[in-house]
Amino acid sequence: MLRPATSHSIPLCPLLKPVVSYPCNAVSIRRIAVATATASLSVNLHETLPYGPSLSKGYHPSINPKLLQDNDDSFDEKQFTRVFDISAIRVSADRCFALESQLRGHLLNWPRVRNIARVPGDEIDAQLLKYFKLSDDESLDSLNRRIYGKAEGDGEKLSPVLYRDKLAKTFNSRGYEKFRNLARLSRPKRKTKTETKEVKDHKRSDCYLVEEVVDDQSDGEKGEDQSGLIGDDEYRLGKWKGSTRLLLLDERHAHKSFDELPEAIKACVKGALFELVRCKLTLFYSYWQMNEVLEALLPKHMIVPSSFETVGHIIHLNLRDEHLPYKNLIAKVVLDKNKPKIQTVVNKTDAINNDFRTMQLEVLAGNHSLVTRVVENGLQFHVDLASVYWSSKLATERQRLLTYFTRSDVVCDVFAGVGPLALFAAKNVKYVYANDLNPHAIDYLERNCVLNKLERKIEVFNMDGRRFIDAIFKSQSTRPITQVVMNLPKDAASYLDAFKGIFRDTERSERLTLPTIHVYGFSKAEDPEFDFHERIRIALAEVAFEVKMHKVRLVAPGKWMLCASFVLPERVAFANPISEL
Ligand SMILES: C[S@@+](CC[C@H](N)C(=O)[O-])C[C@H]1O[C@@H](n2cnc3c(N)ncnc32)[C@H](O)[C@@H]1O
């Protein structure tokens, strides 16, 4: 039985209430695929339900109430075990791949379940071994020495490359020295971090189990008549010689005898050695997708949380009030289904409303470290979500903005945070000045510059934005700034007045470049672009200039984040703040 998230009563999803299960007296189960638990109950497919695996199909085995965990925030993963009756065709291992492609359309086509199951005795038949005289390590070693001139214990591990090296040496006299790189070129590439086939197979087999059902009462009164299940005369009773595989048949054929199978299947296996067997396919908690588990756990009327933001090893949720009684359950499922990449699940407890734009976060599951490493478009960023701002959702916008910059640009990022835009810009432009008021953000910004070997192209400042604009434009020692980025959407527009008169002490000349400003803002207005444009005009007290407006994204229903790009109007840059404007 599912446990509620807290000690008060929370309605359980009816789906997960224990169901009546059927004992299988006369049936013993032979395990075929690797797994972690054994199911011992029979299941029928609900034919009225749509194709494929579903938690509302099949049944789960009876659950011992003692297995339930005492922790209120937890649930018993065994609730998600489902057993399905299926049929399979046993064939010899060497024929299974050919048959698999011939039987396409008739085999089980469920996600993450391989339709070829391995069986015990896969290894070479003991009786055949003696013909090869390879029954012990010694004879294998001598065979290796004969073929490769080396055996496993002789030094370097045997590999095709060693064999290739030897070949190259042998044939040098015949001209292979012209291809001195031959052996090196054929050397396999160093393994990358991608998962090996074995790891993938292991993961896959951990989430389901195929067991063959062996009928103990083949001719007893109670037993079913199995005669139709096996193939024709060519089926050889007794032990199979050599290794075999099971081809899992589609769920439609679960209870059919051989005669009832479609002609296409019969035609494929005809003339070959085969056997129709009954199997149980058990799907475990680890098989089901996150949304399937959450749908089953949460009350029926409740929307299943589905949009999460990932920052390094952290997923942050933005749970609605109705989810809060279930927050720990939700976090556990989110963590289970996203491990090992995700190690921590947090929930945003409050809207962002402080100056440094940091989130109020509650750790719900996993480890409590909020310091993480994010990789975005080839750059690395260290971030502490507890003390600095980070949004992976702005990755596309950062790349869009970069298209405005050229190699000759000098960029000034007024609200730089830990430096995502500043660092990307530094890779492509002449120089970057990056500023932020939050001292923690500055610490990380400096670290990130070094981490990405860009410290020589960025100068970092820790000042209020308005003061920074004034200082950087008036300083004699800075390079002429051509691009300014102001990403503080809540109130960056109100900092625009800092540009009034920034060049008033500078001589007007044709060589002076007026900077292009990219300022971000939010708008809930019916015409957000017009609204933001108006606010910029008011802030600069100037009307005659062109503004390019870009809608970045909807941050909440009816609330847009926008980016306005314009060249600073000359009248504003040379204005005397008091007398002219
Ligand atoms: C929305 S975040 C953007 C950070 C960064 N550009 C990014 O995309 O990740 C705004 C940043 O402005 C900083 N900030 C807030 N008020 C500021 C001010 N008055 N002067 C300078 N920086 C300020 C905050 O600390 C925060 O890091």
Coordinates of C-alpha atoms and ligand atoms in Angstrom, one line a residue:
M1 CA 0.0 0.0 0.0
L2 CA 1.2 3.4 -0.8
R3 CA 2.1 5.5 2.2
P4 CA 1.0 9.1 2.3
A5 CA 3.6 11.9 2.2
T6 CA 2.8 13.2 5.7
S7 CA 1.1 11.8 8.7
H8 CA -2.2 13.5 7.8
S9 CA -4.3 11.5 5.5
I10 CA -3.6 12.1 1.8
P11 CA -5.8 10.4 -0.7
L12 CA -4.1 7.6 -2.5
C13 CA -4.3 6.9 -6.1
P14 CA -6.6 3.9 -6.5
L15 CA -4.3 2.5 -9.1
L16 CA -1.8 1.5 -6.5
K17 CA -4.1 -0.2 -4.0
P18 CA -3.1 -3.8 -3.7
V19 CA -5.0 -6.0 -6.1
V20 CA -6.1 -9.6 -5.7
S21 CA -3.4 -11.9 -7.0
Y22 CA -3.6 -15.4 -8.2
P23 CA -1.4 -18.2 -6.8
C24 CA 0.2 -20.3 -9.4
N25 CA 0.2 -23.8 -7.9
A26 CA 1.4 -25.9 -10.6
V27 CA 3.8 -23.6 -12.2
S28 CA 7.4 -23.1 -11.4
I29 CA 9.4 -20.3 -12.9
R30 CA 12.9 -20.5 -14.4
R31 CA 14.7 -17.2 -14.3
I32 CA 16.0 -16.0 -17.6
A33 CA 17.1 -12.4 -17.4
V34 CA 19.0 -10.7 -14.6
A35 CA 16.9 -8.9 -12.0
T36 CA 16.5 -7.9 -8.5
A37 CA 13.3 -9.4 -7.3
T38 CA 11.1 -12.4 -8.1
A39 CA 7.5 -12.1 -8.9
S40 CA 5.4 -15.1 -8.4
L41 CA 2.0 -14.2 -9.6
S42 CA 0.2 -14.6 -12.7
V43 CA -1.1 -11.7 -14.8
N44 CA -3.5 -11.3 -17.6
L45 CA -3.3 -8.5 -20.1
H46 CA -6.2 -6.2 -20.2
E47 CA -7.1 -6.5 -23.8
T48 CA -9.3 -3.4 -23.7
L49 CA -6.4 -1.2 -22.8
P50 CA -4.1 0.4 -25.4
Y51 CA -1.0 -1.4 -26.7
G52 CA 2.2 -1.4 -24.6
P53 CA 3.1 -1.5 -20.9
S54 CA 1.1 0.5 -18.5
L55 CA 0.7 0.6 -14.7
S56 CA -3.0 0.2 -15.1
K57 CA -2.5 -3.1 -17.1
G58 CA -1.4 -6.3 -15.6
Y59 CA -1.3 -6.9 -11.8
H60 CA 1.4 -6.6 -9.2
P61 CA 2.3 -9.4 -6.8
S62 CA 0.8 -9.4 -3.4
I63 CA 2.7 -7.1 -1.1
N64 CA 3.7 -7.9 2.4
P65 CA 2.7 -5.0 4.6
K66 CA 5.9 -5.3 6.5
L67 CA 7.8 -4.3 3.4
L68 CA 6.3 -0.9 3.6
Q69 CA 8.8 1.7 4.8
D70 CA 8.2 3.6 8.0
N71 CA 9.3 6.9 6.6
D72 CA 6.2 8.9 5.8
D73 CA 7.8 10.6 2.9
S74 CA 8.7 7.4 1.2
F75 CA 6.7 4.8 -0.7
D76 CA 7.2 1.1 -1.4
E77 CA 8.8 0.7 -4.9
K78 CA 7.3 -2.8 -5.1
Q79 CA 4.0 -1.2 -5.6
F80 CA 5.2 -0.5 -9.1
T81 CA 6.0 -4.1 -10.0
R82 CA 3.8 -5.4 -12.8
V83 CA 3.8 -8.9 -14.2
F84 CA 2.6 -9.8 -17.7
D85 CA 2.0 -13.2 -19.3
I86 CA 3.7 -13.4 -22.7
S87 CA 4.7 -16.2 -25.1
A88 CA 8.1 -16.6 -26.7
I89 CA 9.8 -18.8 -29.3
R90 CA 13.0 -20.5 -28.3
V91 CA 15.4 -20.8 -31.1
S92 CA 19.1 -21.5 -31.4
A93 CA 21.3 -18.5 -30.7
D94 CA 22.8 -18.3 -34.1
R95 CA 19.4 -18.0 -35.8
C96 CA 17.9 -15.5 -33.4
F97 CA 19.0 -12.3 -35.2
A98 CA 17.8 -13.5 -38.6
L99 CA 14.5 -14.5 -37.2
E100 CA 14.2 -11.3 -35.2
S101 CA 14.1 -9.3 -38.5
Q102 CA 11.8 -11.8 -40.2
L103 CA 9.4 -11.7 -37.3
R104 CA 9.3 -7.9 -37.0
G105 CA 5.8 -6.8 -36.3
H106 CA 5.0 -10.0 -34.4
L107 CA 7.5 -9.5 -31.6
L108 CA 7.1 -7.6 -28.4
N109 CA 7.7 -3.9 -29.1
W110 CA 7.7 -2.4 -25.7
P111 CA 10.1 0.5 -24.9
R112 CA 13.3 -0.5 -23.1
V113 CA 12.5 -4.3 -23.3
R114 CA 14.7 -6.3 -25.6
N115 CA 12.7 -8.7 -27.6
I116 CA 15.5 -11.3 -27.5
A117 CA 15.9 -12.8 -24.0
R118 CA 19.0 -14.7 -23.1
V119 CA 18.7 -18.0 -21.4
P120 CA 20.8 -20.0 -19.0
G121 CA 23.2 -22.4 -20.9
D122 CA 24.1 -19.6 -23.3
E123 CA 27.7 -20.5 -22.9
I124 CA 29.1 -23.3 -25.0
D125 CA 27.6 -26.7 -24.3
A126 CA 29.7 -28.7 -21.8
Q127 CA 29.5 -31.8 -24.0
L128 CA 30.8 -29.9 -27.0
L129 CA 33.8 -28.4 -25.1
K130 CA 35.7 -31.7 -25.2
Y131 CA 35.7 -31.6 -29.0
F132 CA 37.6 -28.3 -28.9
K133 CA 39.9 -29.5 -26.2
L134 CA 39.6 -26.1 -24.6
S135 CA 38.3 -27.2 -21.3
D136 CA 41.0 -25.5 -19.2
D137 CA 43.0 -22.3 -19.3
E138 CA 46.2 -24.1 -20.3
S139 CA 44.9 -25.2 -23.6
L140 CA 43.5 -21.7 -24.3
D141 CA 46.9 -20.3 -23.5
S142 CA 48.6 -22.6 -25.9
L143 CA 46.0 -21.8 -28.6
N144 CA 46.7 -18.1 -28.1
R145 CA 50.4 -18.6 -28.3
R146 CA 49.9 -20.5 -31.6
I147 CA 47.8 -17.7 -33.1
Y148 CA 49.3 -14.6 -31.6
G149 CA 52.6 -15.7 -30.4
K150 CA 51.6 -14.5 -26.9
A151 CA 49.1 -15.6 -24.2
E152 CA 47.2 -13.6 -21.6
G153 CA 49.8 -14.0 -18.8
D154 CA 52.8 -13.2 -21.0
G155 CA 52.6 -9.4 -20.5
E156 CA 50.4 -7.0 -22.3
K157 CA 46.8 -8.1 -22.6
L158 CA 46.1 -9.7 -26.0
S159 CA 44.2 -7.5 -28.4
P160 CA 43.7 -7.2 -32.1
V161 CA 46.2 -4.4 -32.1
L162 CA 48.9 -6.7 -30.8
Y163 CA 48.1 -9.1 -33.5
R164 CA 48.2 -6.3 -36.0
D165 CA 51.6 -5.1 -34.7
K166 CA 53.0 -8.5 -35.2
L167 CA 51.6 -8.7 -38.7
A168 CA 53.1 -5.4 -39.6
K169 CA 56.6 -6.5 -38.4
T170 CA 56.4 -9.8 -40.2
F171 CA 55.6 -8.2 -43.5
N172 CA 58.0 -5.2 -43.3
S173 CA 60.3 -6.8 -45.8
R174 CA 57.5 -7.0 -48.3
G175 CA 56.9 -3.3 -48.3
Y176 CA 54.7 -2.6 -45.3
E177 CA 57.3 -0.2 -44.1
K178 CA 55.8 2.3 -46.5
F179 CA 52.8 2.2 -44.2
R180 CA 54.5 2.7 -41.0
N181 CA 51.4 4.2 -39.4
L182 CA 49.4 1.1 -40.3
A183 CA 49.2 -0.4 -36.8
R184 CA 48.8 3.0 -35.2
L185 CA 46.0 4.1 -37.4
S186 CA 44.1 0.9 -36.7
R187 CA 44.5 1.3 -33.0
P188 CA 41.1 1.6 -31.4
K189 CA 40.3 5.1 -30.2
R190 CA 40.6 5.7 -26.4
K191 CA 37.3 5.0 -24.8
T192 CA 35.2 8.0 -24.2
K193 CA 33.0 8.4 -21.2
T194 CA 29.9 7.2 -23.1
E195 CA 28.2 4.2 -21.6
T196 CA 29.5 0.9 -22.7
K197 CA 27.1 -1.7 -24.1
E198 CA 27.4 -3.8 -21.0
V199 CA 26.4 -0.9 -18.7
K200 CA 23.4 -0.2 -20.9
D201 CA 22.4 -3.8 -21.0
H202 CA 22.8 -4.1 -17.3
K203 CA 20.6 -1.0 -16.6
R204 CA 18.0 -2.4 -19.0
S205 CA 17.9 -5.8 -17.5
D206 CA 17.7 -4.3 -14.0
C207 CA 14.4 -2.8 -14.8
Y208 CA 12.7 -5.9 -16.1
L209 CA 12.9 -9.7 -15.8
V210 CA 11.9 -12.4 -18.2
E211 CA 11.2 -15.8 -16.7
E212 CA 10.2 -19.0 -18.5
V213 CA 7.1 -20.7 -17.0
V214 CA 7.9 -24.4 -16.8
D215 CA 4.8 -26.6 -16.4
D216 CA 5.4 -29.3 -13.8
Q217 CA 2.2 -31.2 -14.6
S218 CA 2.8 -31.9 -18.2
D219 CA 0.3 -34.7 -18.3
G220 CA -1.4 -34.6 -14.9
E221 CA -5.2 -34.1 -14.7
K222 CA -5.0 -30.6 -13.5
G223 CA -2.4 -29.4 -16.0
E224 CA -3.4 -27.7 -19.2
D225 CA -3.0 -29.5 -22.5
Q226 CA 0.4 -28.1 -23.7
S227 CA 0.5 -30.1 -26.9
G228 CA -0.5 -27.2 -29.1
L229 CA 2.2 -24.9 -27.6
I230 CA 5.1 -26.7 -29.0
G231 CA 6.0 -26.8 -32.7
D232 CA 5.7 -29.5 -35.2
D233 CA 7.7 -32.8 -35.5
E234 CA 10.9 -31.0 -35.8
Y235 CA 10.8 -29.9 -32.3
R236 CA 13.3 -32.0 -30.5
L237 CA 12.2 -33.1 -27.0
G238 CA 14.9 -33.0 -24.4
K239 CA 17.9 -30.8 -23.9
W240 CA 18.8 -28.2 -26.5
K241 CA 22.3 -28.5 -27.8
G242 CA 24.3 -25.3 -27.8
S243 CA 23.0 -21.9 -26.7
T244 CA 19.5 -20.7 -27.3
R245 CA 17.5 -17.5 -27.2
L246 CA 13.9 -16.5 -26.6
L247 CA 12.2 -14.3 -29.1
L248 CA 9.4 -12.6 -27.1
L249 CA 6.2 -12.5 -29.0
D250 CA 3.9 -9.6 -29.1
E251 CA 1.3 -9.3 -26.2
R252 CA -1.5 -10.2 -28.6
H253 CA -0.1 -13.8 -28.8
A254 CA 0.2 -14.2 -25.1
H255 CA -2.1 -17.2 -24.7
K256 CA -2.2 -18.6 -28.1
S257 CA -1.2 -22.2 -29.0
F258 CA 1.2 -22.7 -31.9
D259 CA -1.8 -23.4 -34.3
E260 CA -3.4 -20.1 -33.3
L261 CA -0.3 -18.1 -34.2
P262 CA -0.4 -16.1 -37.5
E263 CA 0.7 -18.0 -40.6
A264 CA 3.6 -15.5 -41.0
I265 CA 5.2 -16.6 -37.7
K266 CA 4.7 -20.3 -38.5
A267 CA 6.3 -19.8 -41.9
C268 CA 9.3 -18.1 -40.4
V269 CA 10.1 -20.8 -37.9
K270 CA 9.1 -23.8 -40.1
G271 CA 11.9 -26.2 -40.9
A272 CA 14.0 -24.9 -37.9
L273 CA 14.4 -26.1 -34.4
F274 CA 12.1 -24.1 -32.2
E275 CA 9.8 -24.3 -29.1
L276 CA 6.9 -22.1 -28.1
V277 CA 7.2 -21.3 -24.4
R278 CA 5.2 -19.3 -21.9
C279 CA 7.0 -16.5 -20.0
K280 CA 6.4 -13.9 -17.4
L281 CA 7.6 -10.5 -18.0
T282 CA 8.0 -8.5 -14.8
L283 CA 8.5 -4.7 -15.0
F284 CA 10.0 -3.1 -11.9
Y285 CA 9.8 0.4 -10.4
S286 CA 13.0 1.3 -12.3
Y287 CA 11.2 0.5 -15.6
W288 CA 8.6 3.2 -15.4
Q289 CA 9.1 6.7 -16.6
M290 CA 9.0 9.6 -14.2
N291 CA 5.6 10.9 -15.3
E292 CA 4.0 7.4 -15.1
V293 CA 5.1 7.0 -11.5
L294 CA 4.0 10.5 -10.6
E295 CA 0.7 10.0 -12.2
A296 CA 0.2 6.8 -10.2
L297 CA 1.3 8.4 -6.9
L298 CA -0.6 11.7 -7.0
P299 CA -4.4 12.0 -6.7
K300 CA -6.2 11.7 -9.9
H301 CA -7.4 15.3 -10.3
M302 CA -3.9 16.7 -9.7
I303 CA -1.7 18.0 -12.5
V304 CA 1.6 16.1 -12.6
P305 CA 4.6 18.4 -12.2
S306 CA 6.6 18.1 -15.4
S307 CA 8.7 21.2 -16.0
F308 CA 11.9 21.3 -14.1
E309 CA 15.1 23.3 -14.6
T310 CA 18.4 21.5 -14.4
V311 CA 21.5 23.3 -13.2
G312 CA 24.5 20.9 -13.1
H313 CA 23.7 18.1 -10.7
I314 CA 20.6 19.9 -9.3
I315 CA 17.0 19.9 -10.5
H316 CA 14.9 22.7 -9.2
L317 CA 11.2 22.3 -9.0
N318 CA 8.7 25.1 -8.9
L319 CA 5.9 23.2 -7.1
R320 CA 2.3 24.5 -6.9
D321 CA 0.7 24.8 -3.5
E322 CA -1.4 21.7 -4.2
H323 CA 1.8 19.7 -4.6
L324 CA 3.4 20.7 -1.4
P325 CA 2.0 17.8 0.8
Y326 CA 3.6 15.5 -1.8
K327 CA 6.8 17.4 -2.3
N328 CA 9.1 14.7 -0.8
L329 CA 7.4 12.0 -2.8
I330 CA 7.7 14.0 -6.0
A331 CA 11.4 14.8 -5.2
K332 CA 12.2 11.2 -4.6
V333 CA 10.7 10.1 -7.9
V334 CA 12.4 13.0 -9.8
L335 CA 15.8 12.0 -8.2
D336 CA 15.3 8.2 -8.8
K337 CA 14.5 8.8 -12.4
N338 CA 17.3 11.2 -13.2
K339 CA 20.2 9.6 -11.3
P340 CA 23.2 9.5 -11.6
K341 CA 23.4 12.9 -13.4
I342 CA 21.1 14.5 -10.9
Q343 CA 22.1 14.2 -7.2
T344 CA 20.0 16.9 -5.6
V345 CA 16.3 18.0 -6.0
V346 CA 15.3 21.4 -4.6
N347 CA 12.1 23.4 -4.6
K348 CA 11.8 27.1 -5.1
T349 CA 10.1 28.3 -1.9
D350 CA 9.5 31.9 -2.9
A351 CA 9.5 34.2 -5.9
I352 CA 12.8 35.8 -6.7
N353 CA 12.5 39.2 -5.1
N354 CA 15.9 40.2 -3.7
D355 CA 18.5 42.5 -5.3
F356 CA 20.9 39.7 -6.2
R357 CA 18.1 37.7 -7.9
T358 CA 19.0 34.6 -5.9
M359 CA 16.4 31.8 -5.4
Q360 CA 15.1 30.7 -2.0
L361 CA 15.6 27.0 -2.2
E362 CA 14.6 24.0 0.0
V363 CA 16.5 20.8 -0.5
L364 CA 14.0 18.0 -0.8
A365 CA 16.0 15.0 -1.9
G366 CA 19.7 13.9 -2.4
N367 CA 22.8 15.6 -1.2
H368 CA 22.6 19.2 0.2
S369 CA 25.3 20.8 -1.9
L370 CA 24.1 23.7 -4.0
V371 CA 27.5 24.3 -5.5
T372 CA 27.6 22.8 -9.0
R373 CA 29.3 22.9 -12.3
V374 CA 27.3 23.8 -15.5
V375 CA 28.6 23.2 -19.0
E376 CA 27.0 25.5 -21.6
N377 CA 28.1 25.5 -25.2
G378 CA 31.6 24.4 -24.4
L379 CA 32.3 26.7 -21.4
Q380 CA 32.2 25.7 -17.8
F381 CA 30.6 27.7 -15.0
H382 CA 30.9 27.1 -11.3
V383 CA 27.7 28.3 -9.5
D384 CA 26.4 28.3 -6.0
L385 CA 22.6 28.4 -6.4
A386 CA 22.3 29.5 -2.8
S387 CA 24.1 32.8 -3.3
V388 CA 24.2 33.7 -7.0
Y389 CA 21.8 33.9 -10.0
W390 CA 21.8 31.3 -12.7
S391 CA 19.3 30.5 -15.4
S392 CA 20.0 27.8 -18.0
K393 CA 16.8 28.9 -19.8
L394 CA 18.7 31.9 -21.1
A395 CA 21.3 29.8 -23.0
T396 CA 19.6 30.4 -26.3
E397 CA 19.2 34.1 -25.7
R398 CA 22.9 34.4 -24.9
Q399 CA 23.9 32.8 -28.2
R400 CA 21.5 35.1 -30.0
L401 CA 23.0 38.1 -28.5
L402 CA 26.5 37.0 -29.4
T403 CA 25.6 37.2 -33.1
Y404 CA 25.6 41.0 -32.6
F405 CA 29.2 41.1 -31.6
T406 CA 32.3 41.2 -33.8
R407 CA 36.0 40.7 -33.2
S408 CA 36.6 44.4 -32.8
D409 CA 33.9 44.9 -30.2
V410 CA 34.6 45.9 -26.6
V411 CA 31.7 44.6 -24.5
C412 CA 30.5 46.0 -21.1
D413 CA 28.2 43.6 -19.1
V414 CA 26.7 45.7 -16.4
F415 CA 24.8 42.9 -14.5
A416 CA 27.1 40.0 -15.3
G417 CA 26.3 37.5 -12.5
V418 CA 28.8 34.6 -12.6
G419 CA 29.6 35.7 -16.2
P420 CA 27.8 33.5 -18.7
L421 CA 27.5 36.2 -21.3
A422 CA 30.7 37.9 -20.4
L423 CA 32.7 34.7 -20.9
F424 CA 31.1 33.8 -24.2
A425 CA 31.7 37.3 -25.5
A426 CA 35.3 37.2 -24.3
K427 CA 35.9 34.2 -26.6
N428 CA 34.8 36.3 -29.7
V429 CA 35.5 40.0 -29.0
K430 CA 38.4 42.2 -28.3
Y431 CA 37.8 42.8 -24.6
V432 CA 35.1 42.6 -21.9
Y433 CA 34.3 44.6 -18.8
A434 CA 32.1 42.6 -16.4
N435 CA 30.4 44.0 -13.3
D436 CA 28.0 42.8 -10.6
L437 CA 26.9 44.1 -7.2
N438 CA 26.8 40.7 -5.6
P439 CA 30.3 39.9 -4.2
H440 CA 29.6 36.1 -4.3
A441 CA 28.8 36.4 -8.0
I442 CA 32.1 38.2 -8.5
D443 CA 34.0 35.5 -6.7
Y444 CA 32.5 32.9 -9.1
L445 CA 32.9 35.2 -12.1
E446 CA 36.6 35.4 -11.4
R447 CA 36.9 31.7 -10.9
N448 CA 35.0 31.0 -14.1
C449 CA 37.4 33.3 -16.1
V450 CA 40.3 31.3 -14.9
L451 CA 38.5 27.9 -15.4
N452 CA 37.9 28.8 -19.0
K453 CA 41.4 30.5 -19.5
L454 CA 39.8 33.8 -20.4
E455 CA 41.1 35.9 -17.5
R456 CA 43.3 38.0 -19.8
K457 CA 40.3 39.2 -21.8
I458 CA 38.0 40.1 -19.0
E459 CA 38.2 42.8 -16.3
V460 CA 35.9 42.3 -13.3
F461 CA 34.2 45.0 -11.2
N462 CA 32.0 44.8 -8.1
M463 CA 29.9 48.0 -8.1
D464 CA 26.4 49.3 -8.4
G465 CA 25.4 49.3 -12.1
R466 CA 24.7 53.0 -12.4
R467 CA 28.1 53.9 -10.8
F468 CA 29.8 51.4 -13.0
I469 CA 28.4 52.8 -16.2
D470 CA 29.5 56.3 -15.2
A471 CA 33.0 55.2 -14.2
I472 CA 33.7 52.9 -17.1
F473 CA 32.8 55.5 -19.8
K474 CA 34.6 58.3 -18.1
S475 CA 37.8 56.4 -17.3
Q476 CA 40.8 57.4 -19.4
S477 CA 42.4 53.9 -19.1
T478 CA 39.5 51.8 -20.5
R479 CA 39.1 50.9 -24.1
P480 CA 36.3 52.5 -26.1
I481 CA 33.2 50.5 -25.4
T482 CA 31.1 49.5 -28.4
Q483 CA 28.4 47.1 -26.8
V484 CA 26.6 47.3 -23.5
V485 CA 24.5 44.5 -22.0
M486 CA 22.1 45.2 -19.2
N487 CA 20.4 41.9 -18.1
L488 CA 18.5 42.8 -15.0
P489 CA 15.0 42.6 -16.5
K490 CA 13.2 43.7 -13.4
D491 CA 14.6 47.2 -13.5
A492 CA 17.5 47.6 -16.0
A493 CA 15.5 50.2 -17.9
S494 CA 15.6 52.5 -14.9
Y495 CA 19.4 52.4 -15.0
L496 CA 19.4 53.9 -18.6
D497 CA 19.5 57.5 -17.3
A498 CA 23.1 56.7 -16.3
F499 CA 24.0 57.1 -20.0
K500 CA 22.9 60.8 -20.1
G501 CA 25.9 62.9 -20.8
I502 CA 28.5 60.1 -20.6
F503 CA 30.4 61.8 -23.5
R504 CA 29.8 65.4 -22.5
D505 CA 33.4 65.9 -21.6
T506 CA 34.6 64.3 -24.8
E507 CA 35.1 66.1 -28.1
R508 CA 32.5 65.2 -30.7
S509 CA 34.3 63.6 -33.6
E510 CA 33.6 61.2 -36.3
R511 CA 35.9 58.6 -34.8
L512 CA 33.8 58.4 -31.6
T513 CA 31.7 55.2 -31.6
L514 CA 28.4 55.4 -29.8
P515 CA 27.8 52.1 -28.0
T516 CA 24.9 49.8 -28.9
I517 CA 22.9 49.0 -25.8
H518 CA 21.0 45.7 -25.2
V519 CA 18.7 46.2 -22.3
Y520 CA 16.3 43.5 -20.9
G521 CA 12.9 44.1 -19.4
F522 CA 9.6 42.4 -18.4
S523 CA 6.2 43.5 -19.6
K524 CA 2.7 42.3 -18.8
A525 CA 1.1 44.8 -21.2
E526 CA -1.2 43.8 -24.1
D527 CA 1.5 45.1 -26.5
P528 CA 4.7 44.2 -24.6
E529 CA 7.0 45.6 -27.3
F530 CA 5.3 49.0 -27.4
D531 CA 5.2 49.1 -23.6
F532 CA 8.9 48.4 -23.1
H533 CA 9.8 50.8 -25.9
E534 CA 7.9 53.6 -24.2
R535 CA 9.7 53.0 -20.9
I536 CA 13.1 53.2 -22.6
R537 CA 12.1 56.5 -24.3
I538 CA 11.0 57.9 -21.0
A539 CA 14.2 56.8 -19.2
L540 CA 16.4 58.4 -21.9
A541 CA 14.0 61.4 -22.4
E542 CA 14.5 60.9 -26.1
V543 CA 12.0 59.8 -28.8
A544 CA 13.8 59.9 -32.2
F545 CA 15.8 56.7 -32.3
E546 CA 15.3 53.2 -33.6
V547 CA 14.9 50.3 -31.2
K548 CA 15.0 46.6 -32.3
M549 CA 12.8 44.6 -30.0
H550 CA 13.1 40.9 -29.4
K551 CA 10.7 38.8 -27.4
V552 CA 13.0 36.4 -25.3
R553 CA 10.4 34.2 -23.6
L554 CA 7.2 34.1 -21.6
V555 CA 8.3 33.9 -18.0
A556 CA 4.8 33.6 -16.6
P557 CA 1.3 33.6 -18.2
G558 CA 1.0 37.0 -19.9
K559 CA 4.4 38.2 -18.8
W560 CA 7.1 38.6 -21.5
M561 CA 10.9 39.0 -21.1
L562 CA 12.1 41.3 -23.9
C563 CA 15.4 42.5 -25.1
A564 CA 15.6 46.0 -26.7
S565 CA 18.7 46.9 -28.8
F566 CA 19.6 50.4 -29.9
V567 CA 22.5 52.7 -30.6
L568 CA 22.8 55.2 -27.8
P569 CA 21.3 58.5 -29.2
E570 CA 23.9 61.2 -29.7
R571 CA 21.8 63.7 -27.9
V572 CA 21.7 61.5 -24.8
A573 CA 25.4 60.7 -24.9
F574 CA 26.4 64.4 -25.1
A575 CA 23.6 65.8 -23.0
N576 CA 24.2 68.0 -20.0
P577 CA 22.0 66.1 -17.5
I578 CA 20.6 69.2 -15.9
S579 CA 20.3 71.9 -18.5
E580 CA 19.7 70.0 -21.8
L581 CA 17.3 67.2 -20.8
Ligands
LIG1 C1 19.1 38.5 -13.8 S1 20.7 38.4 -13.2 C2 21.7 38.2 -14.7 C3 23.0 37.7 -14.5 C4 23.7 37.3 -15.7 N1 23.7 38.3 -16.7 C5 23.1 36.0 -16.3 O1 22.6 36.0 -17.4 O2 23.3 35.0 -15.6 C6 21.0 40.1 -12.7 C7 22.3 40.3 -11.9 O3 22.4 41.7 -11.6 C8 23.0 41.8 -10.3 N2 22.6 43.1 -9.8 C9 21.4 43.4 -9.2 N3 21.4 44.7 -8.8 C10 22.5 45.2 -9.3 C11 23.0 46.6 -9.3 N4 22.4 47.6 -8.7 N5 24.2 46.7 -9.8 C12 24.9 45.7 -10.4 N6 24.5 44.5 -10.4 C13 23.3 44.2 -9.9 C14 22.5 40.6 -9.5 O4 23.4 40.3 -8.5 C15 22.5 39.5 -10.6 O5 23.7 38.8 -10.6

